[in-house]
Coordinates of C-alpha atoms in Angstrom, one line a residue:
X1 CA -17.8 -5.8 8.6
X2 CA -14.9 -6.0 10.7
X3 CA -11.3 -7.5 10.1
X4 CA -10.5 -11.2 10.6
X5 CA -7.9 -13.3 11.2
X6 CA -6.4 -15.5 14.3
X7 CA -5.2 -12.9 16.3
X8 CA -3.3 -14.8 18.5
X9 CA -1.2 -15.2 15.9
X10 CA -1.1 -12.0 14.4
X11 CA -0.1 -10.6 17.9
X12 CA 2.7 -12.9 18.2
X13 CA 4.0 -12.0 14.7
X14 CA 3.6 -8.2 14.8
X15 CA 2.4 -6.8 18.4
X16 CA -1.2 -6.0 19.3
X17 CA -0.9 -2.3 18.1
X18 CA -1.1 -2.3 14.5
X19 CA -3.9 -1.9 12.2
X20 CA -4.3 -5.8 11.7
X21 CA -5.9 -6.1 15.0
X22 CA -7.4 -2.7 16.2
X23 CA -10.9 -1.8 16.1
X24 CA -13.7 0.9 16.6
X25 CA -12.5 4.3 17.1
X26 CA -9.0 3.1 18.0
X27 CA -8.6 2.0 14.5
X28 CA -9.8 4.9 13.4
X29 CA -7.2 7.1 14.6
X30 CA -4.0 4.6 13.7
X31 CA -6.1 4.6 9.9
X32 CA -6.1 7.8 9.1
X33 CA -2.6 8.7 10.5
X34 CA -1.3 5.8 8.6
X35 CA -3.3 6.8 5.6
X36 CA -1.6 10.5 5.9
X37 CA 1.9 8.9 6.1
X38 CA 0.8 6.9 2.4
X39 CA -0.4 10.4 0.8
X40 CA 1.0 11.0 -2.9
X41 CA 3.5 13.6 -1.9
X42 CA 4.9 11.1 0.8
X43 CA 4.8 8.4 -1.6
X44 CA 7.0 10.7 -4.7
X45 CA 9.5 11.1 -2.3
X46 CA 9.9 7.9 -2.3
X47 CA 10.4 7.2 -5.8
X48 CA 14.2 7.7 -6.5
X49 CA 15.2 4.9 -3.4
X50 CA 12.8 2.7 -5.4
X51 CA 14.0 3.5 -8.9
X52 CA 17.7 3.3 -7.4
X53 CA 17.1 0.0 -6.0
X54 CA 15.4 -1.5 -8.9
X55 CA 18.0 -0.6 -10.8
X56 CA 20.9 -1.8 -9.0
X57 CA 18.9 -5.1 -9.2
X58 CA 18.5 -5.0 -12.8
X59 CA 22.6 -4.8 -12.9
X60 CA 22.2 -8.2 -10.5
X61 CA 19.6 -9.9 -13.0
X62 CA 22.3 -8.9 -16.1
X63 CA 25.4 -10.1 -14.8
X64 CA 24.3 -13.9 -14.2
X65 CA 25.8 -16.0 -16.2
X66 CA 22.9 -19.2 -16.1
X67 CA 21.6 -19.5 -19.1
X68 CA 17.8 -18.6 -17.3
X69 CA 16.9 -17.4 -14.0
X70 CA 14.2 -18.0 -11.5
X71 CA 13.3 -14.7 -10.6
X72 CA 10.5 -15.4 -7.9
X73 CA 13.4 -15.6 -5.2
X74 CA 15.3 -13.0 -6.2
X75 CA 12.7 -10.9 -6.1
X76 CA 11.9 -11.2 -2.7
X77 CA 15.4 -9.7 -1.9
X78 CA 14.2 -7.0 -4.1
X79 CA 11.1 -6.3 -2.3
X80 CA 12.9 -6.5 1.1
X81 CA 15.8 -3.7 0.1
X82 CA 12.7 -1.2 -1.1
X83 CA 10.7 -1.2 2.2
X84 CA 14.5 -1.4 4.2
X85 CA 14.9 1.8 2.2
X86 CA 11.1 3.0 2.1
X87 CA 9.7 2.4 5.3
X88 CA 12.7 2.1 8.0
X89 CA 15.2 4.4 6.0
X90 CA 18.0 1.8 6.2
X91 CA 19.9 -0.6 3.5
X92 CA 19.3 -4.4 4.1
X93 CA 22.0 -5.2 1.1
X94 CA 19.8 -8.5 0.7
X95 CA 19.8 -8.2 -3.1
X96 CA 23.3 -8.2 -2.7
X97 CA 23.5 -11.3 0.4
X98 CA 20.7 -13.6 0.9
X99 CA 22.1 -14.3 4.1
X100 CA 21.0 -11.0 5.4
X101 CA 19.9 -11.7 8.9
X102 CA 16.7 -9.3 8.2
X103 CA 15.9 -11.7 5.2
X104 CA 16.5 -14.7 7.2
X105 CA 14.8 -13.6 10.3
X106 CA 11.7 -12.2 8.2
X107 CA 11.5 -15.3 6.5
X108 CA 11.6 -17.7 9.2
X109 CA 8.7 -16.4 11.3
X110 CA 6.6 -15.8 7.9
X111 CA 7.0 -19.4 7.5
X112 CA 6.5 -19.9 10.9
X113 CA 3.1 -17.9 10.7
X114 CA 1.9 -19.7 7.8
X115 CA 2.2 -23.3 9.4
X116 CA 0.8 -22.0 12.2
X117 CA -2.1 -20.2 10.6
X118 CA -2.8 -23.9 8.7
X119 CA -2.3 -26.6 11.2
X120 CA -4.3 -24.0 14.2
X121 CA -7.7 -25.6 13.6
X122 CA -6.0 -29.0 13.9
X123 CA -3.5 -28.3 16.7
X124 CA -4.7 -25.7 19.3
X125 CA -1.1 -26.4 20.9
X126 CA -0.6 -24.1 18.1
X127 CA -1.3 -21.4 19.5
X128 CA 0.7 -21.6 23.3
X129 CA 3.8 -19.9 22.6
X130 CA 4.9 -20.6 25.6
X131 CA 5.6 -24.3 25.4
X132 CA 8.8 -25.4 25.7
X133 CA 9.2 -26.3 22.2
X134 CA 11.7 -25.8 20.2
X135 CA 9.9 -24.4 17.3
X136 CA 8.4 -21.7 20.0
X137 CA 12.3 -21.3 21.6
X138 CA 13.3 -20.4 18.2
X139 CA 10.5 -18.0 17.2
X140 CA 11.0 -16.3 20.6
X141 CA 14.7 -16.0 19.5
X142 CA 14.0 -14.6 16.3
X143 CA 10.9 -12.0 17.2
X144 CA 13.0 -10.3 19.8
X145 CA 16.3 -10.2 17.6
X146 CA 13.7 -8.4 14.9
X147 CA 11.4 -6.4 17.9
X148 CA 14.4 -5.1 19.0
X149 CA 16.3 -3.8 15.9
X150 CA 12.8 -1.7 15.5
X151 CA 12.0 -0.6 18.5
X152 CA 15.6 1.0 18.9
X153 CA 15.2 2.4 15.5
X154 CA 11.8 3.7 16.4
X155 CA 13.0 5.3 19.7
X156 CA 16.0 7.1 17.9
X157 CA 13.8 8.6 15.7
X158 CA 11.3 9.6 18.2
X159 CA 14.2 11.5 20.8
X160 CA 16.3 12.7 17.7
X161 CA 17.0 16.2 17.7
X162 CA 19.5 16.3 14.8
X163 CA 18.8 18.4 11.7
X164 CA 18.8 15.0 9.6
X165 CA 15.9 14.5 6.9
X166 CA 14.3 11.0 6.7
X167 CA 12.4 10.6 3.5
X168 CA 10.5 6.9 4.7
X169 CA 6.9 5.6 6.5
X170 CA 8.3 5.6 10.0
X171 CA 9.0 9.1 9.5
X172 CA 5.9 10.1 7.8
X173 CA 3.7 8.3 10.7
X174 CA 5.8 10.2 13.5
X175 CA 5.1 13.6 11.8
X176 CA 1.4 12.4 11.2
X177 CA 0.8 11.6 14.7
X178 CA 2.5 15.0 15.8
X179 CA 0.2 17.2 13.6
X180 CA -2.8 15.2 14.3
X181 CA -1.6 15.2 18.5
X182 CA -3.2 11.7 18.6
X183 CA -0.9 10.1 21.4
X184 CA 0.3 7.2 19.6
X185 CA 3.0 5.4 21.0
X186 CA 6.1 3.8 20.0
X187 CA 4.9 0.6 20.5
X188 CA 2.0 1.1 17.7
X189 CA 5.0 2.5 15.4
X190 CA 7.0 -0.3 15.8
X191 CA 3.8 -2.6 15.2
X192 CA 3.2 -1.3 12.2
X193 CA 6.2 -1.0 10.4
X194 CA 6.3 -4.7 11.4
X195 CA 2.9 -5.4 9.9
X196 CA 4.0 -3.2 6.7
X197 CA 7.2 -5.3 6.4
X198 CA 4.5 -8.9 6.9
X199 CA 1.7 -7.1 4.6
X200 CA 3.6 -6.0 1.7
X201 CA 7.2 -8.5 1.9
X202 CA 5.8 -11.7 0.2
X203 CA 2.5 -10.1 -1.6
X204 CA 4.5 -7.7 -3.8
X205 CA 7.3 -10.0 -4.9
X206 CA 4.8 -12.3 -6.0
X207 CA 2.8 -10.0 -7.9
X208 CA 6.3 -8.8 -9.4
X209 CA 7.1 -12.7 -10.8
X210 CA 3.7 -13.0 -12.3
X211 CA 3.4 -9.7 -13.9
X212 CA 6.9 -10.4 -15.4
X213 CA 5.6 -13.8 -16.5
X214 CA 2.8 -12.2 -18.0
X215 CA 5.0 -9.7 -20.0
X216 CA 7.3 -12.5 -21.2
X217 CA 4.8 -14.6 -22.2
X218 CA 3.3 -11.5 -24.4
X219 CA 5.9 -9.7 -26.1
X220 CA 3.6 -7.5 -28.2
X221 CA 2.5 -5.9 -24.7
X222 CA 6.2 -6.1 -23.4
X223 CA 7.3 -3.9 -26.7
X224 CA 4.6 -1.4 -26.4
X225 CA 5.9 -0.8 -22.6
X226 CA 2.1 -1.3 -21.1
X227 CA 3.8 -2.1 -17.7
X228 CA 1.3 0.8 -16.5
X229 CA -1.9 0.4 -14.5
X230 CA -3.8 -1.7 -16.9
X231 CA -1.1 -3.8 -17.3
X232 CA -0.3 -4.5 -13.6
X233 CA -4.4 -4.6 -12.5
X234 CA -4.4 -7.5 -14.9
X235 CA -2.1 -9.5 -13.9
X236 CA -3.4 -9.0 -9.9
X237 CA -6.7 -9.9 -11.5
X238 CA -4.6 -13.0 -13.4
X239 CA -2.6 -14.0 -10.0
X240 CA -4.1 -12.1 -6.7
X241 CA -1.4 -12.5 -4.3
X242 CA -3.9 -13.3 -1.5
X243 CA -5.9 -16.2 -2.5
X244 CA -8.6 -15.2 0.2
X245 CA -9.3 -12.7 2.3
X246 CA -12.1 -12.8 5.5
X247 CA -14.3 -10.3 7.9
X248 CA -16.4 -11.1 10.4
X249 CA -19.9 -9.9 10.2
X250 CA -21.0 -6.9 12.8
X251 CA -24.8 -7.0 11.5
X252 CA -26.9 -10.4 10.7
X253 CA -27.2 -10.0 7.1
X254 CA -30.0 -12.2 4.9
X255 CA -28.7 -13.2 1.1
X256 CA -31.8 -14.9 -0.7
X257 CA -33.2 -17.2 1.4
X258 CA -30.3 -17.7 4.0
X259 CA -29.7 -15.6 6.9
X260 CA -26.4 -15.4 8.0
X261 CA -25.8 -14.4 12.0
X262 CA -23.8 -11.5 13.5
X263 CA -20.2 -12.8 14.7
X264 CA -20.2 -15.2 12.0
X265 CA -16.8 -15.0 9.8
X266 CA -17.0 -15.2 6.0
X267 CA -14.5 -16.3 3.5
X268 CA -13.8 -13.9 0.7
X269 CA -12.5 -16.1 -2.4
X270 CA -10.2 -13.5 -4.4
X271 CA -9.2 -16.2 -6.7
X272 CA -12.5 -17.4 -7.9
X273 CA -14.0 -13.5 -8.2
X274 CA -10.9 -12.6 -10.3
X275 CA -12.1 -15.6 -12.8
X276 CA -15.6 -15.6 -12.0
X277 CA -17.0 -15.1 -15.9
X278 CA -20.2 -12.9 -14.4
X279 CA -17.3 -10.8 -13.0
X280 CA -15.5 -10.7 -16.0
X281 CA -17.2 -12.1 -19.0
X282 CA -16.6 -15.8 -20.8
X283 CA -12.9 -14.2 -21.7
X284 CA -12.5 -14.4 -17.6
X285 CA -9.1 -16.8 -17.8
X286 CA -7.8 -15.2 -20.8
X287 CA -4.6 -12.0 -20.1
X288 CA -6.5 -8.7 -21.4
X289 CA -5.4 -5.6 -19.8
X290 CA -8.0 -3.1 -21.8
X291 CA -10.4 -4.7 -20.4
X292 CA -9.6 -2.3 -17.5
X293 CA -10.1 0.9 -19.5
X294 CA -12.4 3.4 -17.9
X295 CA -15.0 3.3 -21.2
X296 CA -14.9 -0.8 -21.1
X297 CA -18.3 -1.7 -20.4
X298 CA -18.7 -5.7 -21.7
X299 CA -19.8 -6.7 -18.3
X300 CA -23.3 -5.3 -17.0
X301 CA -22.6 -5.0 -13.3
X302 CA -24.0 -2.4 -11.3
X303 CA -21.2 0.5 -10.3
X304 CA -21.0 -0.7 -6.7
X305 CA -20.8 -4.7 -7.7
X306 CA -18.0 -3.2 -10.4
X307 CA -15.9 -2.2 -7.1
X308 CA -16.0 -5.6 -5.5
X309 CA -15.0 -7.6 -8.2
X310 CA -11.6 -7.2 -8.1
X311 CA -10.2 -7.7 -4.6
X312 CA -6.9 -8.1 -5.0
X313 CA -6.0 -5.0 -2.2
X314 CA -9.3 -6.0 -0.5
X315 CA -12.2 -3.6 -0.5
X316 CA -14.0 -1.2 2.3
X317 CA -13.4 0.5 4.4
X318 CA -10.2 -2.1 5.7
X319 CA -8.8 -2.4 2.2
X320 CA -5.0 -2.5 2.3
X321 CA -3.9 0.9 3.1
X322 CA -0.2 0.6 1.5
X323 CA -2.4 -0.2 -1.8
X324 CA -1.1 3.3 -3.1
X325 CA 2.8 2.2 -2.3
X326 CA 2.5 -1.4 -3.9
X327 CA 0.8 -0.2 -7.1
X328 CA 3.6 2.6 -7.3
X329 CA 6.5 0.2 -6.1
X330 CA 5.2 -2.7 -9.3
X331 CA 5.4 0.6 -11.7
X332 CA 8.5 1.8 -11.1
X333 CA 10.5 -1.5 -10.6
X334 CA 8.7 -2.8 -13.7
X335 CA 9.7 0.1 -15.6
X336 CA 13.2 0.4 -14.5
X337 CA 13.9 -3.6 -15.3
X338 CA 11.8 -3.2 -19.4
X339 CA 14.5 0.0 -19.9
X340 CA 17.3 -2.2 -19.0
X341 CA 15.9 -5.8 -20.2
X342 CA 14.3 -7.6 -22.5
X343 CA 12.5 -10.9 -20.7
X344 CA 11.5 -14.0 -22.0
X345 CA 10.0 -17.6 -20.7
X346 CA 12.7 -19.9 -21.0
X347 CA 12.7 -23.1 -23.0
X348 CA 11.8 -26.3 -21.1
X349 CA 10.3 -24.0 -18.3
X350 CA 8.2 -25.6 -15.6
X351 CA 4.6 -24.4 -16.2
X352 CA 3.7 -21.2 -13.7
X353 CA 0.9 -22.5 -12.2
X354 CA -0.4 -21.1 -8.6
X355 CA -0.2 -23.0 -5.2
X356 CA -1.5 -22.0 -1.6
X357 CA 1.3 -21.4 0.7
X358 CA 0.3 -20.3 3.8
X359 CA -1.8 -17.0 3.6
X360 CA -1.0 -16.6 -0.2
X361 CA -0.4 -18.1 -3.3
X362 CA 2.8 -18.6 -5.5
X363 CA 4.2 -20.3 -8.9
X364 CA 4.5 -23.8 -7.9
X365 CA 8.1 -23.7 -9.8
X366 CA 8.9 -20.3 -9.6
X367 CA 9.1 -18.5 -12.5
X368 CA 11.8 -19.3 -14.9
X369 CA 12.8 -16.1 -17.6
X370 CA 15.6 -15.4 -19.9
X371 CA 17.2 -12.3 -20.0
X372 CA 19.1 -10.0 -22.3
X373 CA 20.2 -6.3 -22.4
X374 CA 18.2 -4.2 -23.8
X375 CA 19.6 -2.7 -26.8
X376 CA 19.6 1.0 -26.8

């Protein structure tokens, strides 16, 4: 099966170069160069920006004087200073000014995308960009502000000649596409830093507030310091950022007694499959991380239905290829903030209770914690 979304869109929001949109041998190349720049020993390198970061925002979280905080926001500045750090090698400062014109920028064509994405099917006028309008003046306005900033970065990095070490994706994908002399341009660079910045802005912050939820509503788990794998595939299980995902079919295939054409684009419900009790037993809706564990074996699925069940970083061959980075990213920040803080829901909070916004889902009413020190 082959990616899908509305491309027209897509192009608009992050070029026509990037893994989003290419296909057939093309994607090929960009996948497995990208997939180099995402190896482990990339990704360690990596580790003390994030656990620096994370840190500096646990100092943020613990100086607030309200009596609880709604960390779903906050944590989007969070999310943004990482890959500033991690992918472009630079310091966006938003968790310290949420007027940063990166977050503002980001944020207005994400939004802009999502309305966009919903009301297409409605109003193909959607889609013409080049209408006088003002909402198309002001994306235009706010894409070239953003294409700009990275394609100057990118083209520093690609004529520099200094003896300076960047530890971050864009550097990774330029020494990738030099050893593997695949004649990649600085366009597809710049695309793709755009589309890691789209992919994995809103969809790890969200994870982030539910898996912090999850720990505050279970204390027992939060003491025992589970916030490991089985802890965080859980609660992507519990709350998949993405409530759906799609791919358009390359062969007709047959299911039962329907037949189901080439070309024809299917839906994907992550949501329901997370929760779907011959997934995941009659327990489906209920938080239980060791029912990840390697020997668990309460569900009789067959090995290769086992790996489609949980979808929360797609699956195939087009899963999410940053799926190493966000799993690693959750870890550390989650560690760094249960060394340095003890969580809890706070009283009277709003119930945390998903709703589709745009291409993903989110707490309806954020998600409200208290928060101490942790005593050494």
């Amino acid at each position: 099966m082959a990616g899908s979304l509305d491309l027209h869109h897509v192009d608009a929001f992050v070029g026509t170069k990037s893994l989003l949109q290419l296909m057939g041998s093309e994607w090929k190349v960009h996948r497995k160069l990208i997939s180099k720049a995402f190896s482990w020993q990339n990704l360690v390198v990596m580790v003390p920006s994030m656990t620096s970061i994370a840190d500096d925002f646990a100092s943020v979280l613990l100086k607030s004087n309200a009596e609880s905080i709604d960390v779903a926001p906050l944590l989007k500045l969070l999310t943004l200073d990482i890959i500033g750090a991690t992918a472009f090698g630079s310091s966006f400062n938003a968790i310290h000014d949420a007027k940063n014109p990166i977050m503002e920028g980001f944020t207005l064509l994400l939004e802009d995308f999502n309305h966009r994405m919903i009301e297409a099917p409605f109003h193909p006028g959607s889609k013409f960009y080049w209408l006088p309008t003002k909402a198309n003046k002001l994306h235009r306005a706010t894409t070239q502000s953003m294409r700009q900033l990275i394609d100057d970065l990118v083209a520093s990095r690609m004529k520099s000649t200094s003896n300076e070490t960047y530890h971050d994706l864009l550097q990774f994908m330029i020494a990738a596409a030099h050893e593997e002399n695949s004649g990649v341009t600085a366009q597809s660079f710049a695309d793709n830093l755009l589309t890691f910045l789209f992919a994995g802005f809103d969809t790890t912050s969200i994870s982030l507030s539910y898996a912090l939820y999850l720990m505050a509503s279970h204390p027992d788990v939060q003491e025992k310091a589970l916030a490991e794998n089985l802890f965080i595939t859980e609660s992507l299980r519990l709350f998949p950022p993405a409530l759906v995902t799609s791919r358009t079919l390359e062969d007709e295939v047959t299911i039962g007694k329907h037949r189901i054409p080439r070309g024809t684009t299917v839906m994907l419900p992550i949501y329901w499959i997370h929760r779907y009790d011959a997934n995941w037993g009659s327990d489906a809706d209920r938080f239980r991380p060791e029912r990840h564990l390697e020997d668990s074996d309460d569900i009789n699925l067959s090995a290769k239905d086992k790996g489609f069940r949980m979808l929360a970083f797609s699956g195939g061959p087009r899963n999410c290829v940053g799926m190493r980075y966000a799993m690693l990213e959750t870890v550390v920040v989650l560690a760094v903030l249960l060394q340095r803080c003890v969580f809890s829901v706070a009283k009277d909070a709003p119930p945390v209770r998903p709703v589709v916004s745009g291409l993903v889902q989110k707490p309806e009413h954020g998600v409200w914690l208290n928060i101490q020190p942790r005593k050494a």
